[in-house]
């Protein structure tokens, strides 16, 4: 064996070892993020338990759930727009947020906020079912 082949073999081993370490670090980091999101989707907490102020939010027909989540995050109603988007996605009110003006508070949980914004849609569906 020449010194060059030994050196290249050693360099290859070091490079593969570094790739394994980076992969383990990334898996560890993103597994923690995934766990946190999964935990908070079902174990909801308000942005602020003691902040009872109300904020007026206007939702238009053209707004997506992510647009609404970003608006809520900017107004201090929710802490994380991506978490709110996931909570809406997995809630019983998925796809039922109606356009309108709402009074919301940082002391409300995500399901309560989504429920308030979906109340008109639920009432309309119940009225149609009663006909």
Tab-separated table of N, CA, C and O in Angstrom:
chain	number	residue	atom	x	y	z
A	1	UNK	N	0.826	-1.176	0.000
A	1	UNK	CA	0.000	0.000	0.000
A	1	UNK	C	0.876	1.247	0.000
A	1	UNK	O	1.841	1.326	0.731
A	2	UNK	N	0.456	2.160	-0.783
A	2	UNK	CA	1.213	3.405	-0.847
A	2	UNK	C	0.665	4.379	0.202
A	2	UNK	O	-0.458	4.229	0.703
A	3	UNK	N	1.445	5.365	0.488
A	3	UNK	CA	1.049	6.377	1.469
A	3	UNK	C	-0.173	7.145	0.968
A	3	UNK	O	-1.039	7.554	1.755
A	4	UNK	N	-0.259	7.296	-0.326
A	4	UNK	CA	-1.399	8.032	-0.896
A	4	UNK	C	-2.708	7.267	-0.682
A	4	UNK	O	-3.728	7.848	-0.307
A	5	UNK	N	-2.733	5.977	-0.914
A	5	UNK	CA	-3.963	5.201	-0.739
A	5	UNK	C	-4.355	5.125	0.737
A	5	UNK	O	-5.539	5.129	1.077
A	6	UNK	N	-3.382	5.047	1.628
A	6	UNK	CA	-3.674	5.049	3.062
A	6	UNK	C	-4.267	6.404	3.457
A	6	UNK	O	-5.247	6.478	4.205
A	7	UNK	N	-3.697	7.483	2.954
A	7	UNK	CA	-4.190	8.825	3.254
A	7	UNK	C	-5.609	9.028	2.732
A	7	UNK	O	-6.466	9.595	3.421
A	8	UNK	N	-5.886	8.563	1.513
A	8	UNK	CA	-7.222	8.685	0.944
A	8	UNK	C	-8.233	7.825	1.710
A	8	UNK	O	-9.372	8.234	1.918
A	9	UNK	N	-7.817	6.641	2.130
A	9	UNK	CA	-8.690	5.786	2.923
A	9	UNK	C	-9.027	6.416	4.255
A	9	UNK	O	-10.176	6.370	4.718
A	10	UNK	N	-8.050	7.017	4.883
A	10	UNK	CA	-8.256	7.700	6.162
A	10	UNK	C	-9.178	8.911	5.976
A	10	UNK	O	-10.102	9.126	6.774
A	11	UNK	N	-8.950	9.686	4.929
A	11	UNK	CA	-9.801	10.845	4.638
A	11	UNK	C	-11.239	10.415	4.361
A	11	UNK	O	-12.186	11.052	4.822
A	12	UNK	N	-11.411	9.318	3.630
A	12	UNK	CA	-12.750	8.788	3.343
A	12	UNK	C	-13.459	8.370	4.632
A	12	UNK	O	-14.641	8.654	4.818
A	13	UNK	N	-12.760	7.724	5.528
A	13	UNK	CA	-13.337	7.292	6.798
A	13	UNK	C	-13.742	8.488	7.659
A	13	UNK	O	-14.819	8.494	8.261
A	14	UNK	N	-12.897	9.503	7.699
A	14	UNK	CA	-13.210	10.712	8.476
A	14	UNK	C	-14.444	11.393	7.901
A	14	UNK	O	-15.345	11.806	8.644
A	15	UNK	N	-14.514	11.504	6.579
A	15	UNK	CA	-15.650	12.147	5.921
A	15	UNK	C	-16.953	11.387	6.207
A	15	UNK	O	-17.973	11.989	6.530
A	16	UNK	N	-16.912	10.065	6.112
A	16	UNK	CA	-18.110	9.264	6.409
A	16	UNK	C	-18.521	9.404	7.871
A	16	UNK	O	-19.707	9.465	8.192
A	17	UNK	N	-17.557	9.454	8.764
A	17	UNK	CA	-17.853	9.650	10.183
A	17	UNK	C	-18.522	10.991	10.433
A	17	UNK	O	-19.492	11.080	11.201
A	18	UNK	N	-18.030	12.050	9.781
A	18	UNK	CA	-18.645	13.371	9.925
A	18	UNK	C	-20.073	13.373	9.374
A	18	UNK	O	-20.962	13.993	9.963
A	19	UNK	N	-20.304	12.710	8.259
A	19	UNK	CA	-21.658	12.619	7.705
A	19	UNK	C	-22.607	11.920	8.668
A	19	UNK	O	-23.753	12.348	8.833
A	20	UNK	N	-22.138	10.872	9.312
A	20	UNK	CA	-22.967	10.151	10.273
A	20	UNK	C	-23.288	11.047	11.470
A	20	UNK	O	-24.431	11.098	11.932
A	21	UNK	N	-22.313	11.791	11.970
A	21	UNK	CA	-22.529	12.688	13.105
A	21	UNK	C	-23.536	13.776	12.735
A	21	UNK	O	-24.467	14.070	13.504
A	22	UNK	N	-23.402	14.368	11.544
A	22	UNK	CA	-24.335	15.414	11.104
A	22	UNK	C	-25.745	14.830	10.955
A	22	UNK	O	-26.723	15.453	11.363
A	23	UNK	N	-25.850	13.630	10.388
A	23	UNK	CA	-27.164	12.995	10.232
A	23	UNK	C	-27.814	12.741	11.588
A	23	UNK	O	-29.008	13.001	11.769
A	24	UNK	N	-27.054	12.264	12.556
A	24	UNK	CA	-27.592	12.007	13.897
A	24	UNK	C	-28.040	13.319	14.546
A	24	UNK	O	-29.115	13.382	15.159
A	25	UNK	N	-27.271	14.385	14.372
A	25	UNK	CA	-27.646	15.680	14.951
A	25	UNK	C	-28.939	16.211	14.325
A	25	UNK	O	-29.810	16.722	15.028
A	26	UNK	N	-29.069	16.084	13.014
A	26	UNK	CA	-30.277	16.575	12.339
A	26	UNK	C	-31.500	15.748	12.731
A	26	UNK	O	-32.573	16.305	12.972
A	27	UNK	N	-31.354	14.437	12.791
A	27	UNK	CA	-32.469	13.575	13.199
A	27	UNK	C	-32.901	13.920	14.614
A	27	UNK	O	-34.092	14.037	14.911
A	28	UNK	N	-31.939	14.116	15.498
A	28	UNK	CA	-32.253	14.462	16.883
A	28	UNK	C	-32.992	15.797	16.968
A	28	UNK	O	-34.001	15.918	17.675
A	29	UNK	N	-32.512	16.790	16.237
A	29	UNK	CA	-33.137	18.116	16.273
A	29	UNK	C	-34.565	18.060	15.737
A	29	UNK	O	-35.499	18.563	16.369
A	30	UNK	N	-34.766	17.468	14.585
A	30	UNK	CA	-36.085	17.478	13.963
A	30	UNK	C	-37.050	16.497	14.626
A	30	UNK	O	-38.259	16.695	14.564
A	31	UNK	N	-36.547	15.478	15.282
A	31	UNK	CA	-37.424	14.605	16.059
A	31	UNK	C	-37.995	15.370	17.249
A	31	UNK	O	-39.174	15.225	17.583
A	32	UNK	N	-37.179	16.214	17.861
A	32	UNK	CA	-37.662	17.046	18.967
A	32	UNK	C	-38.718	18.039	18.475
A	32	UNK	O	-39.754	18.218	19.115
A	33	UNK	N	-38.488	18.670	17.340
A	33	UNK	CA	-39.457	19.613	16.773
A	33	UNK	C	-40.765	18.899	16.466
A	33	UNK	O	-41.851	19.389	16.794
A	34	UNK	N	-40.683	17.728	15.852
A	34	UNK	CA	-41.888	16.961	15.509
A	34	UNK	C	-42.647	16.559	16.772
A	34	UNK	O	-43.880	16.636	16.815
A	35	UNK	N	-41.927	16.137	17.802
A	35	UNK	CA	-42.583	15.775	19.060
A	35	UNK	C	-43.291	16.984	19.667
A	35	UNK	O	-44.432	16.876	20.119
A	36	UNK	N	-42.608	18.136	19.695
A	36	UNK	CA	-43.208	19.342	20.273
A	36	UNK	C	-44.487	19.733	19.540
A	36	UNK	O	-45.494	20.068	20.171
A	37	UNK	N	-44.455	19.708	18.208
A	37	UNK	CA	-45.661	20.044	17.448
A	37	UNK	C	-46.772	19.033	17.730
A	37	UNK	O	-47.918	19.414	17.942
A	38	UNK	N	-46.441	17.755	17.720
A	38	UNK	CA	-47.444	16.727	18.000
A	38	UNK	C	-48.041	16.881	19.383
A	38	UNK	O	-49.251	16.747	19.576
A	39	UNK	N	-47.213	17.192	20.355
A	39	UNK	CA	-47.688	17.377	21.719
A	39	UNK	C	-48.633	18.570	21.809
A	39	UNK	O	-49.699	18.495	22.411
A	40	UNK	N	-48.253	19.685	21.187
A	40	UNK	CA	-49.047	20.911	21.296
A	40	UNK	C	-50.293	20.914	20.423
A	40	UNK	O	-51.203	21.713	20.654
A	41	UNK	N	-50.364	20.037	19.432
A	41	UNK	CA	-51.587	19.951	18.626
A	41	UNK	C	-52.741	19.479	19.510
A	41	UNK	O	-53.851	20.006	19.435
A	42	UNK	N	-52.472	18.505	20.357
A	42	UNK	CA	-53.535	17.913	21.162
A	42	UNK	C	-53.573	18.425	22.600
A	42	UNK	O	-54.585	18.342	23.262
A	43	UNK	N	-52.473	18.926	23.103
A	43	UNK	CA	-52.433	19.500	24.451
A	43	UNK	C	-52.251	21.005	24.309
A	43	UNK	O	-51.174	21.538	24.496
A	44	UNK	N	-53.326	21.672	23.963
A	44	UNK	CA	-53.260	23.087	23.624
A	44	UNK	C	-53.153	23.965	24.856
A	44	UNK	O	-53.718	23.660	25.902
A	45	UNK	N	-52.443	25.053	24.677
A	45	UNK	CA	-52.383	26.071	25.718
A	45	UNK	C	-52.554	27.431	25.036
A	45	UNK	O	-52.142	27.613	23.891
A	46	UNK	N	-53.168	28.370	25.722
A	46	UNK	CA	-53.357	29.693	25.126
A	46	UNK	C	-52.031	30.446	25.022
A	46	UNK	O	-51.052	30.106	25.690
A	47	UNK	N	-52.013	31.473	24.196
A	47	UNK	CA	-50.807	32.299	24.060
A	47	UNK	C	-50.477	32.971	25.390
A	47	UNK	O	-49.320	33.103	25.762
A	48	UNK	N	-51.515	33.394	26.114
A	48	UNK	CA	-51.335	34.029	27.416
A	48	UNK	C	-52.578	33.774	28.259
A	48	UNK	O	-53.654	34.243	27.916
A	49	UNK	N	-52.424	33.039	29.343
A	49	UNK	CA	-53.573	32.709	30.183
A	49	UNK	C	-54.185	33.933	30.852
A	49	UNK	O	-55.375	33.967	31.122
A	50	UNK	N	-53.371	34.941	31.131
A	50	UNK	CA	-53.831	36.060	31.936
A	50	UNK	C	-54.134	37.318	31.118
A	50	UNK	O	-54.588	38.298	31.664
A	51	UNK	N	-53.894	37.284	29.823
A	51	UNK	CA	-54.170	38.430	28.958
A	51	UNK	C	-55.603	38.313	28.450
A	51	UNK	O	-55.897	37.547	27.545
A	52	UNK	N	-56.509	39.060	29.055
A	52	UNK	CA	-57.929	38.936	28.716
A	52	UNK	C	-58.404	39.997	27.728
A	52	UNK	O	-59.601	40.087	27.464
A	53	UNK	N	-57.486	40.765	27.169
A	53	UNK	CA	-57.901	41.767	26.183
A	53	UNK	C	-58.488	41.067	24.967
A	53	UNK	O	-58.197	39.902	24.704
A	54	UNK	N	-59.336	41.773	24.241
A	54	UNK	CA	-59.883	41.207	23.012
A	54	UNK	C	-59.319	41.986	21.825
A	54	UNK	O	-59.059	43.185	21.912
A	55	UNK	N	-59.122	41.273	20.751
A	55	UNK	CA	-58.579	41.847	19.531
A	55	UNK	C	-59.565	41.558	18.417
A	55	UNK	O	-60.058	40.434	18.288
A	56	UNK	N	-59.856	42.556	17.615
A	56	UNK	CA	-60.769	42.379	16.491
A	56	UNK	C	-59.976	41.892	15.282
A	56	UNK	O	-58.993	42.512	14.880
A	57	UNK	N	-60.415	40.778	14.739
A	57	UNK	CA	-59.771	40.164	13.579
A	57	UNK	C	-60.784	40.092	12.447
A	57	UNK	O	-61.909	39.626	12.651
A	58	UNK	N	-60.391	40.539	11.268
A	58	UNK	CA	-61.256	40.437	10.094
A	58	UNK	C	-60.694	39.398	9.138
A	58	UNK	O	-59.531	39.475	8.741
A	59	UNK	N	-61.528	38.427	8.793
A	59	UNK	CA	-61.142	37.350	7.883
A	59	UNK	C	-61.930	37.530	6.592
A	59	UNK	O	-63.146	37.714	6.630
A	60	UNK	N	-61.237	37.477	5.466
A	60	UNK	CA	-61.904	37.603	4.171
A	60	UNK	C	-61.992	36.232	3.504
A	60	UNK	O	-61.304	35.287	3.903
A	61	UNK	N	-62.824	36.137	2.483
A	61	UNK	CA	-63.002	34.881	1.748
A	61	UNK	C	-61.708	34.405	1.095
A	61	UNK	O	-61.477	33.212	0.951
A	62	UNK	N	-60.877	35.366	0.684
A	62	UNK	CA	-59.665	35.009	-0.063
A	62	UNK	C	-58.513	34.554	0.830
A	62	UNK	O	-57.482	34.105	0.326
A	63	UNK	N	-58.668	34.643	2.142
A	63	UNK	CA	-57.580	34.276	3.054
A	63	UNK	C	-57.505	32.764	3.239
A	63	UNK	O	-58.510	32.103	3.443
A	64	UNK	N	-56.282	32.250	3.172
A	64	UNK	CA	-56.063	30.834	3.466
A	64	UNK	C	-55.892	30.669	4.977
A	64	UNK	O	-55.778	31.655	5.713
A	65	UNK	N	-55.866	29.437	5.422
A	65	UNK	CA	-55.674	29.182	6.853
A	65	UNK	C	-54.310	29.702	7.296
A	65	UNK	O	-54.167	30.256	8.383
A	66	UNK	N	-53.303	29.579	6.441
A	66	UNK	CA	-51.979	30.088	6.795
A	66	UNK	C	-51.989	31.608	6.890
A	66	UNK	O	-51.336	32.183	7.768
A	67	UNK	N	-52.740	32.295	6.023
A	67	UNK	CA	-52.865	33.752	6.121
A	67	UNK	C	-53.522	34.148	7.441
A	67	UNK	O	-53.097	35.099	8.100
A	68	UNK	N	-54.557	33.417	7.817
A	68	UNK	CA	-55.252	33.682	9.084
A	68	UNK	C	-54.312	33.423	10.253
A	68	UNK	O	-54.243	34.211	11.200
A	69	UNK	N	-53.563	32.330	10.187
A	69	UNK	CA	-52.617	31.997	11.257
A	69	UNK	C	-51.551	33.077	11.390
A	69	UNK	O	-51.184	33.464	12.505
A	70	UNK	N	-51.069	33.594	10.269
A	70	UNK	CA	-50.066	34.654	10.308
A	70	UNK	C	-50.649	35.932	10.918
A	70	UNK	O	-49.999	36.603	11.722
A	71	UNK	N	-51.888	36.257	10.564
A	71	UNK	CA	-52.565	37.419	11.135
A	71	UNK	C	-52.718	37.259	12.650
A	71	UNK	O	-52.446	38.190	13.415
A	72	UNK	N	-53.131	36.067	13.081
A	72	UNK	CA	-53.299	35.811	14.516
A	72	UNK	C	-51.970	35.900	15.258
A	72	UNK	O	-51.899	36.410	16.376
A	73	UNK	N	-50.910	35.404	14.640
A	73	UNK	CA	-49.596	35.479	15.273
A	73	UNK	C	-49.130	36.936	15.366
A	73	UNK	O	-48.604	37.356	16.404
A	74	UNK	N	-49.346	37.702	14.314
A	74	UNK	CA	-48.939	39.118	14.332
A	74	UNK	C	-49.710	39.919	15.372
A	74	UNK	O	-49.180	40.877	15.936
A	75	UNK	N	-50.949	39.552	15.648
A	75	UNK	CA	-51.777	40.256	16.635
A	75	UNK	C	-51.583	39.718	18.052
A	75	UNK	O	-52.205	40.207	18.988
A	76	UNK	N	-50.771	38.671	18.221
A	76	UNK	CA	-50.495	38.134	19.549
A	76	UNK	C	-51.546	37.178	20.073
A	76	UNK	O	-51.579	36.875	21.261
A	77	UNK	N	-52.412	36.670	19.189
A	77	UNK	CA	-53.467	35.741	19.612
A	77	UNK	C	-52.924	34.322	19.729
A	77	UNK	O	-53.332	33.565	20.610
A	78	UNK	N	-52.019	33.936	18.847
A	78	UNK	CA	-51.375	32.629	18.914
A	78	UNK	C	-49.863	32.830	18.908
A	78	UNK	O	-49.358	33.854	18.443
A	79	UNK	N	-49.144	31.836	19.413
A	79	UNK	CA	-47.688	31.928	19.493
A	79	UNK	C	-46.985	31.487	18.211
A	79	UNK	O	-45.932	31.997	17.878
A	80	UNK	N	-47.555	30.510	17.513
A	80	UNK	CA	-46.874	29.902	16.371
A	80	UNK	C	-47.867	29.672	15.241
A	80	UNK	O	-48.811	28.888	15.384
A	81	UNK	N	-47.655	30.328	14.117
A	81	UNK	CA	-48.601	30.217	13.002
A	81	UNK	C	-48.613	28.806	12.411
A	81	UNK	O	-49.655	28.323	11.987
A	82	UNK	N	-47.481	28.135	12.404
A	82	UNK	CA	-47.434	26.777	11.849
A	82	UNK	C	-48.189	25.798	12.750
A	82	UNK	O	-48.873	24.911	12.264
A	83	UNK	N	-48.057	25.989	14.058
A	83	UNK	CA	-48.792	25.150	14.996
A	83	UNK	C	-50.297	25.389	14.856
A	83	UNK	O	-51.076	24.441	14.837
A	84	UNK	N	-50.711	26.650	14.716
A	84	UNK	CA	-52.132	26.944	14.531
A	84	UNK	C	-52.648	26.301	13.247
A	84	UNK	O	-53.738	25.740	13.221
A	85	UNK	N	-51.861	26.368	12.184
A	85	UNK	CA	-52.258	25.760	10.917
A	85	UNK	C	-52.472	24.254	11.103
A	85	UNK	O	-53.463	23.694	10.625
A	86	UNK	N	-51.558	23.588	11.810
A	86	UNK	CA	-51.703	22.157	12.071
A	86	UNK	C	-52.907	21.874	12.965
A	86	UNK	O	-53.632	20.900	12.740
A	87	UNK	N	-53.140	22.718	13.966
A	87	UNK	CA	-54.280	22.517	14.849
A	87	UNK	C	-55.586	22.645	14.084
A	87	UNK	O	-56.519	21.874	14.314
A	88	UNK	N	-55.660	23.582	13.162
A	88	UNK	CA	-56.861	23.704	12.332
A	88	UNK	C	-56.998	22.488	11.434
A	88	UNK	O	-58.088	21.948	11.256
A	89	UNK	N	-55.899	22.035	10.906
A	89	UNK	CA	-55.899	20.883	9.985
A	89	UNK	C	-56.432	19.628	10.683
A	89	UNK	O	-57.133	18.835	10.057
A	90	UNK	N	-56.109	19.445	11.950
A	90	UNK	CA	-56.515	18.241	12.664
A	90	UNK	C	-57.756	18.437	13.527
A	90	UNK	O	-58.166	17.524	14.238
A	91	UNK	N	-58.368	19.619	13.477
A	91	UNK	CA	-59.546	19.861	14.305
A	91	UNK	C	-60.807	19.390	13.595
A	91	UNK	O	-60.815	19.133	12.394
A	92	UNK	N	-61.892	19.311	14.349
A	92	UNK	CA	-63.178	18.927	13.775
A	92	UNK	C	-63.748	20.030	12.902
A	92	UNK	O	-64.704	19.821	12.171
A	93	UNK	N	-63.171	21.230	12.968
A	93	UNK	CA	-63.634	22.375	12.189
A	93	UNK	C	-62.808	22.594	10.922
A	93	UNK	O	-62.874	23.666	10.325
A	94	UNK	N	-62.021	21.606	10.516
A	94	UNK	CA	-61.141	21.768	9.355
A	94	UNK	C	-61.931	22.217	8.122
A	94	UNK	O	-62.926	21.622	7.751
A	95	UNK	N	-61.478	23.319	7.530
A	95	UNK	CA	-62.095	23.833	6.325
A	95	UNK	C	-63.386	24.598	6.556
A	95	UNK	O	-64.092	24.913	5.603
A	96	UNK	N	-63.718	24.906	7.801
A	96	UNK	CA	-64.997	25.537	8.107
A	96	UNK	C	-64.862	26.990	8.562
A	96	UNK	O	-65.858	27.607	8.929
A	97	UNK	N	-63.669	27.569	8.535
A	97	UNK	CA	-63.509	28.959	8.958
A	97	UNK	C	-64.212	29.853	7.941
A	97	UNK	O	-63.986	29.754	6.744
A	98	UNK	N	-65.093	30.718	8.454
A	98	UNK	CA	-65.896	31.594	7.592
A	98	UNK	C	-65.346	33.013	7.629
A	98	UNK	O	-64.738	33.437	8.610
A	99	UNK	N	-65.589	33.737	6.555
A	99	UNK	CA	-65.196	35.143	6.513
A	99	UNK	C	-66.049	35.925	7.501
A	99	UNK	O	-67.215	35.597	7.732
A	100	UNK	N	-65.461	36.944	8.092
A	100	UNK	CA	-66.202	37.761	9.048
A	100	UNK	C	-65.258	38.509	9.965
A	100	UNK	O	-64.041	38.450	9.825
A	101	UNK	N	-65.832	39.197	10.926
A	101	UNK	CA	-65.069	39.933	11.925
A	101	UNK	C	-65.297	39.256	13.275
A	101	UNK	O	-66.430	39.008	13.655
A	102	UNK	N	-64.198	38.986	13.965
A	102	UNK	CA	-64.273	38.218	15.205
A	102	UNK	C	-63.539	38.938	16.323
A	102	UNK	O	-62.535	39.604	16.103
A	103	UNK	N	-64.043	38.763	17.533
A	103	UNK	CA	-63.398	39.257	18.745
A	103	UNK	C	-62.700	38.061	19.389
A	103	UNK	O	-63.351	37.144	19.885
A	104	UNK	N	-61.375	38.073	19.389
A	104	UNK	CA	-60.604	36.957	19.916
A	104	UNK	C	-59.665	37.456	21.008
A	104	UNK	O	-59.325	38.633	21.062
A	105	UNK	N	-59.236	36.521	21.844
A	105	UNK	CA	-58.377	36.861	22.970
A	105	UNK	C	-57.186	35.908	23.033
A	105	UNK	O	-57.305	34.729	22.703
A	106	UNK	N	-56.025	36.400	23.481
A	106	UNK	CA	-54.874	35.521	23.657
A	106	UNK	C	-55.095	34.449	24.728
A	106	UNK	O	-54.362	33.477	24.799
A	107	UNK	N	-56.135	34.611	25.558
A	107	UNK	CA	-56.406	33.618	26.599
A	107	UNK	C	-57.229	32.442	26.063
A	107	UNK	O	-57.511	31.511	26.815
A	108	UNK	N	-57.613	32.474	24.790
A	108	UNK	CA	-58.358	31.362	24.190
A	108	UNK	C	-57.387	30.335	23.605
A	108	UNK	O	-56.335	30.687	23.076
A	109	UNK	N	-57.794	29.073	23.677
A	109	UNK	CA	-57.021	28.004	23.052
A	109	UNK	C	-57.339	27.975	21.564
A	109	UNK	O	-58.342	28.529	21.121
A	110	UNK	N	-56.498	27.305	20.805
A	110	UNK	CA	-56.665	27.266	19.346
A	110	UNK	C	-58.017	26.684	18.945
A	110	UNK	O	-58.672	27.204	18.034
A	111	UNK	N	-58.469	25.616	19.605
A	111	UNK	CA	-59.771	25.033	19.268
A	111	UNK	C	-60.902	26.020	19.512
A	111	UNK	O	-61.872	26.050	18.754
A	112	UNK	N	-60.803	26.819	20.569
A	112	UNK	CA	-61.822	27.829	20.846
A	112	UNK	C	-61.825	28.901	19.763
A	112	UNK	O	-62.881	29.328	19.296
A	113	UNK	N	-60.632	29.326	19.343
A	113	UNK	CA	-60.512	30.337	18.292
A	113	UNK	C	-61.089	29.807	16.984
A	113	UNK	O	-61.879	30.478	16.319
A	114	UNK	N	-60.719	28.600	16.627
A	114	UNK	CA	-61.216	27.996	15.388
A	114	UNK	C	-62.729	27.799	15.473
A	114	UNK	O	-63.449	28.024	14.502
A	115	UNK	N	-63.224	27.403	16.647
A	115	UNK	CA	-64.656	27.225	16.842
A	115	UNK	C	-65.426	28.517	16.668
A	115	UNK	O	-66.492	28.543	16.054
A	116	UNK	N	-64.882	29.619	17.193
A	116	UNK	CA	-65.537	30.924	17.044
A	116	UNK	C	-65.588	31.314	15.570
A	116	UNK	O	-66.618	31.767	15.072
A	117	UNK	N	-64.497	31.102	14.863
A	117	UNK	CA	-64.445	31.490	13.456
A	117	UNK	C	-65.230	30.539	12.555
A	117	UNK	O	-65.507	30.856	11.407
A	118	UNK	N	-65.616	29.377	13.075
A	118	UNK	CA	-66.382	28.407	12.299
A	118	UNK	C	-67.853	28.381	12.679
A	118	UNK	O	-68.630	27.656	12.072
A	119	UNK	N	-68.263	29.145	13.674
A	119	UNK	CA	-69.637	29.091	14.181
A	119	UNK	C	-70.658	29.404	13.105
A	119	UNK	O	-71.690	28.738	13.007
A	120	UNK	N	-70.400	30.388	12.273
A	120	UNK	CA	-71.346	30.736	11.213
A	120	UNK	C	-71.537	29.572	10.252
A	120	UNK	O	-72.650	29.270	9.837
A	121	UNK	N	-70.451	28.925	9.896
A	121	UNK	CA	-70.519	27.799	8.974
A	121	UNK	C	-71.300	26.646	9.581
A	121	UNK	O	-72.108	26.013	8.905
A	122	UNK	N	-71.089	26.376	10.859
A	122	UNK	CA	-71.806	25.288	11.532
A	122	UNK	C	-73.294	25.599	11.590
A	122	UNK	O	-74.126	24.729	11.333
A	123	UNK	N	-73.632	26.848	11.938
A	123	UNK	CA	-75.045	27.240	11.991
A	123	UNK	C	-75.706	27.116	10.624
A	123	UNK	O	-76.843	26.661	10.514
A	124	UNK	N	-75.007	27.483	9.557
A	124	UNK	CA	-75.542	27.365	8.208
A	124	UNK	C	-75.787	25.896	7.848
A	124	UNK	O	-76.816	25.556	7.263
A	125	UNK	N	-74.833	25.030	8.205
A	125	UNK	CA	-74.994	23.600	7.899
A	125	UNK	C	-76.161	23.001	8.682
A	125	UNK	O	-76.906	22.177	8.170
A	126	UNK	N	-76.320	23.404	9.940
A	126	UNK	CA	-77.438	22.898	10.747
A	126	UNK	C	-78.775	23.394	10.195
A	126	UNK	O	-79.755	22.663	10.183
A	127	UNK	N	-78.811	24.633	9.717
A	127	UNK	CA	-80.043	25.170	9.135
A	127	UNK	C	-80.398	24.430	7.852
A	127	UNK	O	-81.585	24.136	7.596
A	128	UNK	N	-79.416	24.109	7.039
A	128	UNK	CA	-79.660	23.350	5.821
A	128	UNK	C	-80.145	21.942	6.131
A	128	UNK	O	-81.008	21.398	5.461
A	129	UNK	N	-79.570	21.335	7.169
A	129	UNK	CA	-79.976	19.977	7.548
A	129	UNK	C	-81.397	19.956	8.088
A	129	UNK	O	-82.105	18.956	7.946
A	130	UNK	N	-81.820	21.043	8.721
A	130	UNK	CA	-83.167	21.104	9.297
A	130	UNK	C	-84.247	21.293	8.224
A	130	UNK	O	-85.413	21.019	8.459
A	131	UNK	N	-83.848	21.770	7.054
A	131	UNK	CA	-84.819	22.025	5.984
A	131	UNK	C	-85.336	20.749	5.384
A	131	UNK	O	-84.917	19.745	5.271
